[in-house]
PDB file of C-alpha atoms in Angstrom:
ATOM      1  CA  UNK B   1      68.103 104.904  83.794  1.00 63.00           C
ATOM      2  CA  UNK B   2      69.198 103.493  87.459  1.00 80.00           C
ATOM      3  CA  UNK B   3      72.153 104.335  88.253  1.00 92.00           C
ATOM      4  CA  UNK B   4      75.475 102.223  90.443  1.00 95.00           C
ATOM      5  CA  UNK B   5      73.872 101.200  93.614  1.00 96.00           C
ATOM      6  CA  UNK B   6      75.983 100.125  96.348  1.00 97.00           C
ATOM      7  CA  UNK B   7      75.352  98.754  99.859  1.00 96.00           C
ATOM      8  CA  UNK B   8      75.222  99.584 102.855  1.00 97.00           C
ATOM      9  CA  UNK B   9      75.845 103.452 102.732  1.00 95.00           C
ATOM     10  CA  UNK B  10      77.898 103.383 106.105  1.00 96.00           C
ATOM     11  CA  UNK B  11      79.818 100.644 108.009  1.00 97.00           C
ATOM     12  CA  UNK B  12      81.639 100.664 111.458  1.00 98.00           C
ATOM     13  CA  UNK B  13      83.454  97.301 112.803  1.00 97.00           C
ATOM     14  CA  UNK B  14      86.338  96.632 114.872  1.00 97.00           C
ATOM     15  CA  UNK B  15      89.975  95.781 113.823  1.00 96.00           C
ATOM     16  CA  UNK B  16      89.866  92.165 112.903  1.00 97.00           C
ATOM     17  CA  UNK B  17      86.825  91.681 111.821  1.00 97.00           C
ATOM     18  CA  UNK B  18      85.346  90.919 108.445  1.00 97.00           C
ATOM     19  CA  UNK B  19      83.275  93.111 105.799  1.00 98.00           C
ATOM     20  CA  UNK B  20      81.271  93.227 102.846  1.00 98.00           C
ATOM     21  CA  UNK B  21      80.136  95.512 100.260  1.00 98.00           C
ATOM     22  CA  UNK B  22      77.532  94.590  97.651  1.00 97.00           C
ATOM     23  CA  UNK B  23      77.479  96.727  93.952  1.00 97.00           C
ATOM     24  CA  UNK B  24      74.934  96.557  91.178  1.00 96.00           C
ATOM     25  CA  UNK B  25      75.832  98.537  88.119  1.00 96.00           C
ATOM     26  CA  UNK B  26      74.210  99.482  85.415  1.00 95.00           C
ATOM     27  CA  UNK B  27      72.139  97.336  83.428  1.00 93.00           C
ATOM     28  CA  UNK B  28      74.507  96.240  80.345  1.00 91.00           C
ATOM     29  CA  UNK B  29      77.945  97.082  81.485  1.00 93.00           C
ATOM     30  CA  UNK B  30      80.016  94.975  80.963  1.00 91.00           C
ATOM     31  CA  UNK B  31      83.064  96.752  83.284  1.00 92.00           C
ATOM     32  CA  UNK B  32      83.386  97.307  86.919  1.00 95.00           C
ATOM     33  CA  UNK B  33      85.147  98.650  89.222  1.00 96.00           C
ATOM     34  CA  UNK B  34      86.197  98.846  92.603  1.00 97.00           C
ATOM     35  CA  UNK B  35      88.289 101.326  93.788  1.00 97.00           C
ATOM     36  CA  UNK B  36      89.543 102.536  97.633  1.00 97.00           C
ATOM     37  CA  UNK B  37      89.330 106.512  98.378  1.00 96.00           C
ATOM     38  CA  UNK B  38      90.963 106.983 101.704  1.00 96.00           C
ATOM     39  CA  UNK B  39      90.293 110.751 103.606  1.00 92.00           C
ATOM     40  CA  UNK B  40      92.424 114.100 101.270  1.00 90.00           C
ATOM     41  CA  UNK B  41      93.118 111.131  98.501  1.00 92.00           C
ATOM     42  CA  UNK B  42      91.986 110.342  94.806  1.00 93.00           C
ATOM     43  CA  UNK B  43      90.513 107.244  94.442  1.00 95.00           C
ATOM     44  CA  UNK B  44      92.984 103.940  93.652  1.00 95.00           C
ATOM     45  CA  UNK B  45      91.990 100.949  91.871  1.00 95.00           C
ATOM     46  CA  UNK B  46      91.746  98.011  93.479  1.00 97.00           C
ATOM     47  CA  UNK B  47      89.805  95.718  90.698  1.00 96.00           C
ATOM     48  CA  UNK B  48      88.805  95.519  87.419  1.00 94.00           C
ATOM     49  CA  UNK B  49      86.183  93.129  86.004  1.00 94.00           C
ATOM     50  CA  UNK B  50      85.329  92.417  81.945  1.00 91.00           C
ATOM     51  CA  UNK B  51      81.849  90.461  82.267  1.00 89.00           C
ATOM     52  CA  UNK B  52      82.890  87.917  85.378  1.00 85.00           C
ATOM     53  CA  UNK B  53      86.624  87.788  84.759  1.00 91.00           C
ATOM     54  CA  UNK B  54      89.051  89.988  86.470  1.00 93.00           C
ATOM     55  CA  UNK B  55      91.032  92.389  84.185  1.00 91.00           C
ATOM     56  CA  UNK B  56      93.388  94.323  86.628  1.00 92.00           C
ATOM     57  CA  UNK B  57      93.789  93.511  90.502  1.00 94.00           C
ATOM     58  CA  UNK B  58      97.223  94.582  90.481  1.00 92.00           C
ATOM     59  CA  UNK B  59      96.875  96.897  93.791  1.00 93.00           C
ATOM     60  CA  UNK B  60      94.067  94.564  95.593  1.00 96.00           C
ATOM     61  CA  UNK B  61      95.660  93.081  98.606  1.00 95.00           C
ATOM     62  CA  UNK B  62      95.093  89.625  98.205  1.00 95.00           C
ATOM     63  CA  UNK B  63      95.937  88.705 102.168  1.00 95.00           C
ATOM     64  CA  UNK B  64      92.722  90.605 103.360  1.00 97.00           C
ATOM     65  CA  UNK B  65      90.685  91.793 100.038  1.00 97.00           C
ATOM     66  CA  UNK B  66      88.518  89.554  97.905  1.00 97.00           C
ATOM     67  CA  UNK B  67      86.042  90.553  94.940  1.00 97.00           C
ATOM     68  CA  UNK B  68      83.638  87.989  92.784  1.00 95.00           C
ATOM     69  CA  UNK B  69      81.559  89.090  90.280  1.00 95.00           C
ATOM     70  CA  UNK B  70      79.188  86.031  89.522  1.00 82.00           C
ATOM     71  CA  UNK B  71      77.398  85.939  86.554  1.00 85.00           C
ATOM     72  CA  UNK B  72      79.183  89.252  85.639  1.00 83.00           C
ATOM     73  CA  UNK B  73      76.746  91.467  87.117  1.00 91.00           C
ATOM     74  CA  UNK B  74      76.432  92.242  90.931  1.00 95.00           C
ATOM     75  CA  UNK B  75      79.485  92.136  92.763  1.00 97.00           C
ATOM     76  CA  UNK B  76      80.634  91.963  96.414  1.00 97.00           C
ATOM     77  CA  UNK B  77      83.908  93.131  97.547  1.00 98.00           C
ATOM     78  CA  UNK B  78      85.018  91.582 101.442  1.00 98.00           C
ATOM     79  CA  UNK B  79      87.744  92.557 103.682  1.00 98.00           C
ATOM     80  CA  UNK B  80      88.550  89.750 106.260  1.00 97.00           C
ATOM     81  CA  UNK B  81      90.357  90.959 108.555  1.00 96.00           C
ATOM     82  CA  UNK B  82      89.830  94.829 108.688  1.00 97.00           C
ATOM     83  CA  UNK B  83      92.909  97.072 109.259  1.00 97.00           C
ATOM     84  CA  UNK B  84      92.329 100.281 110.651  1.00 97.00           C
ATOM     85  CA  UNK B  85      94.110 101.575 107.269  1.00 97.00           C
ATOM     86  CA  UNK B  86      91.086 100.115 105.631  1.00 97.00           C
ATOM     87  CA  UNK B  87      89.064 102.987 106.895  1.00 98.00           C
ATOM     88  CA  UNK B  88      87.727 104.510 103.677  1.00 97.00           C
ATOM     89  CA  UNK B  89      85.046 104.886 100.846  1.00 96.00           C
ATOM     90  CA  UNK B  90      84.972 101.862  98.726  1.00 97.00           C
ATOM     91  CA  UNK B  91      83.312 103.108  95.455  1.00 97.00           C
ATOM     92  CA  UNK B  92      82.224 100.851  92.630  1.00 97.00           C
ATOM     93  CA  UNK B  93      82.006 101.919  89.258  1.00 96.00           C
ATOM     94  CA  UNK B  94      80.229 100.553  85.963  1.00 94.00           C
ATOM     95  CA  UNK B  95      81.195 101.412  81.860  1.00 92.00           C
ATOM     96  CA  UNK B  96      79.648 100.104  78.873  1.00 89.00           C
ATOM     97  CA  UNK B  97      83.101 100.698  77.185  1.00 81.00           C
ATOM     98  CA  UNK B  98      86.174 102.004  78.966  1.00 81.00           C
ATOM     99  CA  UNK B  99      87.191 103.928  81.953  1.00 84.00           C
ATOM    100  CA  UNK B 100      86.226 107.462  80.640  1.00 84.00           C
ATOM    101  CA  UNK B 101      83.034 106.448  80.266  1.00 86.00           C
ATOM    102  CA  UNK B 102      82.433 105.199  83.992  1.00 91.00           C
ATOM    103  CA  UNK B 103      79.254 105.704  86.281  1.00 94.00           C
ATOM    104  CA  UNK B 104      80.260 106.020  89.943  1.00 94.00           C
ATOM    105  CA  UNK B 105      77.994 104.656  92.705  1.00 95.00           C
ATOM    106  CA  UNK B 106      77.097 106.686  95.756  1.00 93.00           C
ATOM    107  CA  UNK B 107      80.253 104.557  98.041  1.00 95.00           C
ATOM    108  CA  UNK B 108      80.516 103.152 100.700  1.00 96.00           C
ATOM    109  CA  UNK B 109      82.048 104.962 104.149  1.00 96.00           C
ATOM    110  CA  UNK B 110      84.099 102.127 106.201  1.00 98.00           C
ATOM    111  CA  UNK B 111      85.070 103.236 109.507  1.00 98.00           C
ATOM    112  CA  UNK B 112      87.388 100.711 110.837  1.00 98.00           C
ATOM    113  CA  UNK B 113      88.157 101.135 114.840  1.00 97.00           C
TER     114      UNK B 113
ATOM    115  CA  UNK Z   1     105.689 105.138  88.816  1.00 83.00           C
ATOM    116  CA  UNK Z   2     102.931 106.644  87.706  1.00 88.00           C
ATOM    117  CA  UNK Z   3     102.746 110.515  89.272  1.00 92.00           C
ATOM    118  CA  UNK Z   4      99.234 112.751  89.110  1.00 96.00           C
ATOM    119  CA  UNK Z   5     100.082 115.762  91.184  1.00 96.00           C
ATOM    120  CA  UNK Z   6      97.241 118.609  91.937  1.00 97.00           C
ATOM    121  CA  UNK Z   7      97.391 122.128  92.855  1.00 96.00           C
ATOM    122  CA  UNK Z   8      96.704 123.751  94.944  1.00 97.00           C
ATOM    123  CA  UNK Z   9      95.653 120.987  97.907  1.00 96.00           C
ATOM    124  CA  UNK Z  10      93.060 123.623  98.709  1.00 96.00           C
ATOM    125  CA  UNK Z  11      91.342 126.541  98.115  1.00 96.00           C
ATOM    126  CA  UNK Z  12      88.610 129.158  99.616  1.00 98.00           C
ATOM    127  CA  UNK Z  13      87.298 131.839  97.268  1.00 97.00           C
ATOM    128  CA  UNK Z  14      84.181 134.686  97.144  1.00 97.00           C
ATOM    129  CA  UNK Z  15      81.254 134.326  95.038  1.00 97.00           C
ATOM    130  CA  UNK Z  16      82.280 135.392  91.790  1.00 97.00           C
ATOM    131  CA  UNK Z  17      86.035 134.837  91.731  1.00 98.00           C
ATOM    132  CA  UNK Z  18      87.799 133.131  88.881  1.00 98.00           C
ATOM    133  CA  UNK Z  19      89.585 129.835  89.997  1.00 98.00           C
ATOM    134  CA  UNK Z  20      92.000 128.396  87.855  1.00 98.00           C
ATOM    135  CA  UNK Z  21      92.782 124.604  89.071  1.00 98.00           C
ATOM    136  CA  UNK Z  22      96.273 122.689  88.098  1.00 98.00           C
ATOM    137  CA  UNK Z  23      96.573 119.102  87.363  1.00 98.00           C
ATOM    138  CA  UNK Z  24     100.796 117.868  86.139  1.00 97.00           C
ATOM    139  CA  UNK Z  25     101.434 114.218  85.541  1.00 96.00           C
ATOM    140  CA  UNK Z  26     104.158 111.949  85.104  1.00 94.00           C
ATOM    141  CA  UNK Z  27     102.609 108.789  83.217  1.00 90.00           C
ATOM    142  CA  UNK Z  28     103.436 106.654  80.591  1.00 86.00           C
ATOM    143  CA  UNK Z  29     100.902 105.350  77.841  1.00 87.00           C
ATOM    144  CA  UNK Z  30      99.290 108.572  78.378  1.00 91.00           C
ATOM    145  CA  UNK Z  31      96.266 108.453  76.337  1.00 93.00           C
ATOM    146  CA  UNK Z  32      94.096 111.352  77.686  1.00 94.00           C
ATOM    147  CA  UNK Z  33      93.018 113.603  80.817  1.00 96.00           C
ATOM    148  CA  UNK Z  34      89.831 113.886  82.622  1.00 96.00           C
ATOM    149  CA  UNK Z  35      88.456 115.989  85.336  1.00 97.00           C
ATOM    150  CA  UNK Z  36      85.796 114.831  87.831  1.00 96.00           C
ATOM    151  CA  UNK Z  37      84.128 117.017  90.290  1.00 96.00           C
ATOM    152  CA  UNK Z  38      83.502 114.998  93.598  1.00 94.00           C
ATOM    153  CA  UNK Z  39      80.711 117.124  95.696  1.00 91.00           C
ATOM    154  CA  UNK Z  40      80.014 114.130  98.565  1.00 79.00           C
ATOM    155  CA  UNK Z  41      80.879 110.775  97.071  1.00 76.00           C
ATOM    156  CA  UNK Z  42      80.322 109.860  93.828  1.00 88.00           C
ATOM    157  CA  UNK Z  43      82.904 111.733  91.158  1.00 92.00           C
ATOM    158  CA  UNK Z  44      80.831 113.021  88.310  1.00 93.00           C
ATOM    159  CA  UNK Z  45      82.449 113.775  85.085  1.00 93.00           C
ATOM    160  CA  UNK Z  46      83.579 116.707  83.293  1.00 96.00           C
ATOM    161  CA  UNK Z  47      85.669 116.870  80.370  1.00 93.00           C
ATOM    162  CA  UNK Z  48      88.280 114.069  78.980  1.00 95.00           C
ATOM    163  CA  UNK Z  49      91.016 115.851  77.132  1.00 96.00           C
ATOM    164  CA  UNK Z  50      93.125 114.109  74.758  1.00 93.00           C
ATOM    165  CA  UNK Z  51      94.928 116.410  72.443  1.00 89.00           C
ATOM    166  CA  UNK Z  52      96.848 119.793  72.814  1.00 89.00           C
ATOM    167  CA  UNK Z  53      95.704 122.993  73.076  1.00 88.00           C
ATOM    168  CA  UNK Z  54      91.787 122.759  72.507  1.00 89.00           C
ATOM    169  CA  UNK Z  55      89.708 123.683  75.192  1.00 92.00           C
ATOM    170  CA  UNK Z  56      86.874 122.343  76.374  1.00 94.00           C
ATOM    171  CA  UNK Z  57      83.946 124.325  77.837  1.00 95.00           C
ATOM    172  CA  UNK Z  58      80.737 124.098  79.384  1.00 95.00           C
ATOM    173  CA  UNK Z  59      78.891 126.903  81.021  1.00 96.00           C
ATOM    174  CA  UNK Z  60      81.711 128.358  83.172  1.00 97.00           C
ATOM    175  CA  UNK Z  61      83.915 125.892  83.292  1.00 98.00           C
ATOM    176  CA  UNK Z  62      87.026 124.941  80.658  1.00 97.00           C
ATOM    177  CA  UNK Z  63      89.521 123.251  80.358  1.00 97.00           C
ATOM    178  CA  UNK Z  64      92.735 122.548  78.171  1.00 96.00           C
ATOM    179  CA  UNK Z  65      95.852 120.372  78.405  1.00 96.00           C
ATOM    180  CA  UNK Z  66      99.702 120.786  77.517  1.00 95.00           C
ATOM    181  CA  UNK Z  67     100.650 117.191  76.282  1.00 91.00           C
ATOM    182  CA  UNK Z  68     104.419 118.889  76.054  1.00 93.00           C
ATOM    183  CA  UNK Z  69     104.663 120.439  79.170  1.00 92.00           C
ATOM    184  CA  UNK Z  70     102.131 117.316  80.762  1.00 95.00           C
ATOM    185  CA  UNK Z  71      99.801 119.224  82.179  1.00 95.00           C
ATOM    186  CA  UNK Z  72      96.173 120.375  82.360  1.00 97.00           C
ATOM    187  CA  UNK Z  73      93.867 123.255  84.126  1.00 98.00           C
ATOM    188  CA  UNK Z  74      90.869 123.449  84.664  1.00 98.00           C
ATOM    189  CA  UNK Z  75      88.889 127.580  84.915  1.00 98.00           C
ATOM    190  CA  UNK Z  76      85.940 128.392  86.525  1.00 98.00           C
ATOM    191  CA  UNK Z  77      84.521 131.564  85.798  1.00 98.00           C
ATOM    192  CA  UNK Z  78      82.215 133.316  87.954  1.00 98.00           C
ATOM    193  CA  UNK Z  79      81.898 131.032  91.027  1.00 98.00           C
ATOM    194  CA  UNK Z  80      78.968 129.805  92.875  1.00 97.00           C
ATOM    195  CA  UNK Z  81      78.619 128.089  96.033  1.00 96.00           C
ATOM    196  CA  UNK Z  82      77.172 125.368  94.398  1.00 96.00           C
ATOM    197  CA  UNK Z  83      80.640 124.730  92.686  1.00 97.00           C
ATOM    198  CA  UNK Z  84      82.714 123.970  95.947  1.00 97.00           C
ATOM    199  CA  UNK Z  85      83.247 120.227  95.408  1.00 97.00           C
ATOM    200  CA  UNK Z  86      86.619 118.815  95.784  1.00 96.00           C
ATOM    201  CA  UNK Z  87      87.712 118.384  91.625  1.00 97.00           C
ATOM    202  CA  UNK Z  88      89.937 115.559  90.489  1.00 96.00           C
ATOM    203  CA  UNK Z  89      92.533 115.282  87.673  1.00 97.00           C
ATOM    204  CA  UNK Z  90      92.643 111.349  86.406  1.00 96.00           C
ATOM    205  CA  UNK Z  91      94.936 110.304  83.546  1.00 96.00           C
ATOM    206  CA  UNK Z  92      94.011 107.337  81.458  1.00 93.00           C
ATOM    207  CA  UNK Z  93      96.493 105.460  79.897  1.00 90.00           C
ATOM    208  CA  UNK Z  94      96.287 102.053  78.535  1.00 85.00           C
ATOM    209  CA  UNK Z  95      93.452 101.015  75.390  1.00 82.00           C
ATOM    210  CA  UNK Z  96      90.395  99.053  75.856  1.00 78.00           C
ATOM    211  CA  UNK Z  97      89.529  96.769  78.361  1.00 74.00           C
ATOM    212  CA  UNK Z  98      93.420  97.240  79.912  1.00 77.00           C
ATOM    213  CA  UNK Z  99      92.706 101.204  79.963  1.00 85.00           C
ATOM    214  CA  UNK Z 100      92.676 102.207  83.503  1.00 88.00           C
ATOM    215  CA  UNK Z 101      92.954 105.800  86.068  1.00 92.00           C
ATOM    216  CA  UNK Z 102      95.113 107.428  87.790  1.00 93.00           C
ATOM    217  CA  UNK Z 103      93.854 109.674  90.321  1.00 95.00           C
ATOM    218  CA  UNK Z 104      95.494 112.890  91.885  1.00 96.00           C
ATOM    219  CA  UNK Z 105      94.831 113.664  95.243  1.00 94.00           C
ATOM    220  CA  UNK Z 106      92.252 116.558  94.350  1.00 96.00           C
ATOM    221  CA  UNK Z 107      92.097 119.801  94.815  1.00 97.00           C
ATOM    222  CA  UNK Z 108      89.300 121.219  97.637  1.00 96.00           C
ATOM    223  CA  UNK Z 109      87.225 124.299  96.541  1.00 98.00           C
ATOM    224  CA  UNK Z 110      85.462 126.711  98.647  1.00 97.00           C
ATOM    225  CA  UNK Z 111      83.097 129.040  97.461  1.00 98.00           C
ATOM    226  CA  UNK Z 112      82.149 131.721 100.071  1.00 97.00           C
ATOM    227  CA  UNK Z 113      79.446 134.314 100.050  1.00 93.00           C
TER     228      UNK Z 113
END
């Protein structure tokens, strides 16, 4: 069974610009997640998506951070503009059911300058 | 707020120690407990503990939690340098679809020849 892919692997931009991160999780899960892991931290939740519809984006911030999840599969999550706070591995996550059962994807380092 | 506190932030041990690893939380919904061990990116799973008192095991690791006293630990018996990872304490709370994680901040293992 394939795993969470995620892409690209690595990512280095200036302050100000924009970015975007592309997820594919596992075939028939209906859940996924986003989260932000910044250096010595656990990972936080930034969105939650049942199928195509968002569940929890109670700690995305909305100013800079989008996520869509068309056709409740693939997703892209986009930072426009970057912060250097952004600078951090953005992993994406798949379930068939609930949180405990969750797949993490390799992430994605952001190194914002 | 919602509190997952780790300890201790890090440690360095020889081949063959015992490590016992601390995870205390301050949550409410609580539903259950579950330790990931994080190597380079992706967290893989370990155990999910929901009730007092029983420990779960596997190979040389365990693990129990202390829903009075909110916390969990998590042993590892016999070390190997294959089991420095940085390991991370979630707690779920929440049912279905609104069931989501909180992370601690980890807690960084060494294992040393």
């Amino acid at each position: 069974e394939a795993g969470v892919a995620q892409s690209p692997r690595y990512k280095i931009i200036e302050k100000r610009q924009s970015v975007a991160f592309w997820c594919n999780p596992i075939s028939g899960h209906a859940t996924l997640y986003w989260y932000q892991q910044i250096l010595g931290q656990g990972p936080k939740l930034l969105i939650q998506f049942q199928n195509n519809g968002v569940v929890d984006d109670s700690q995305l911030p909305k100013d800079r951070f989008s996520a869509e999840r068309l056709k409740g599969v693939d997703s892209t999550l986009k930072i426009q503009p970057a912060k250097l706070e952004d600078s951090a591995v953005y992993l994406c996550a798949s379930s068939p059911t609930g949180v405990e059962t969750q797949y993490f994807g390799p992430g994605t380092r952001l190194l914002v300058l | 707020e919602d509190k997952v506190v780790q300890s201790p932030l890090s440690l360095v041990v020889h081949e063959g120690d015992t490590v016992t690893l601390n995870c205390s939380y301050e949550v409410t919904n609580f539903r259950s407990l579950l330790w990931y061990k994080q190597e380079k990116k992706a967290p893989t799973f370990l155990f999910m503990l929901t009730s007092s008192g029983i420990e779960k095991k596997s190979g040389r690791l365990s693990s129990i939690l202390d829903k009075k006293e909110l916390f969990s630990i998590l042993n590892i018996t016999a070390t190997q340098t294959g089991d420095s990872a940085v390991y991370l304490c979630a707690v779920k709370k929440g049912t279905g679809t609104a069931s989501k994680l909180t992370f601690g901040t980890g807690t960084r293992l060494q294992v040393t020849l």
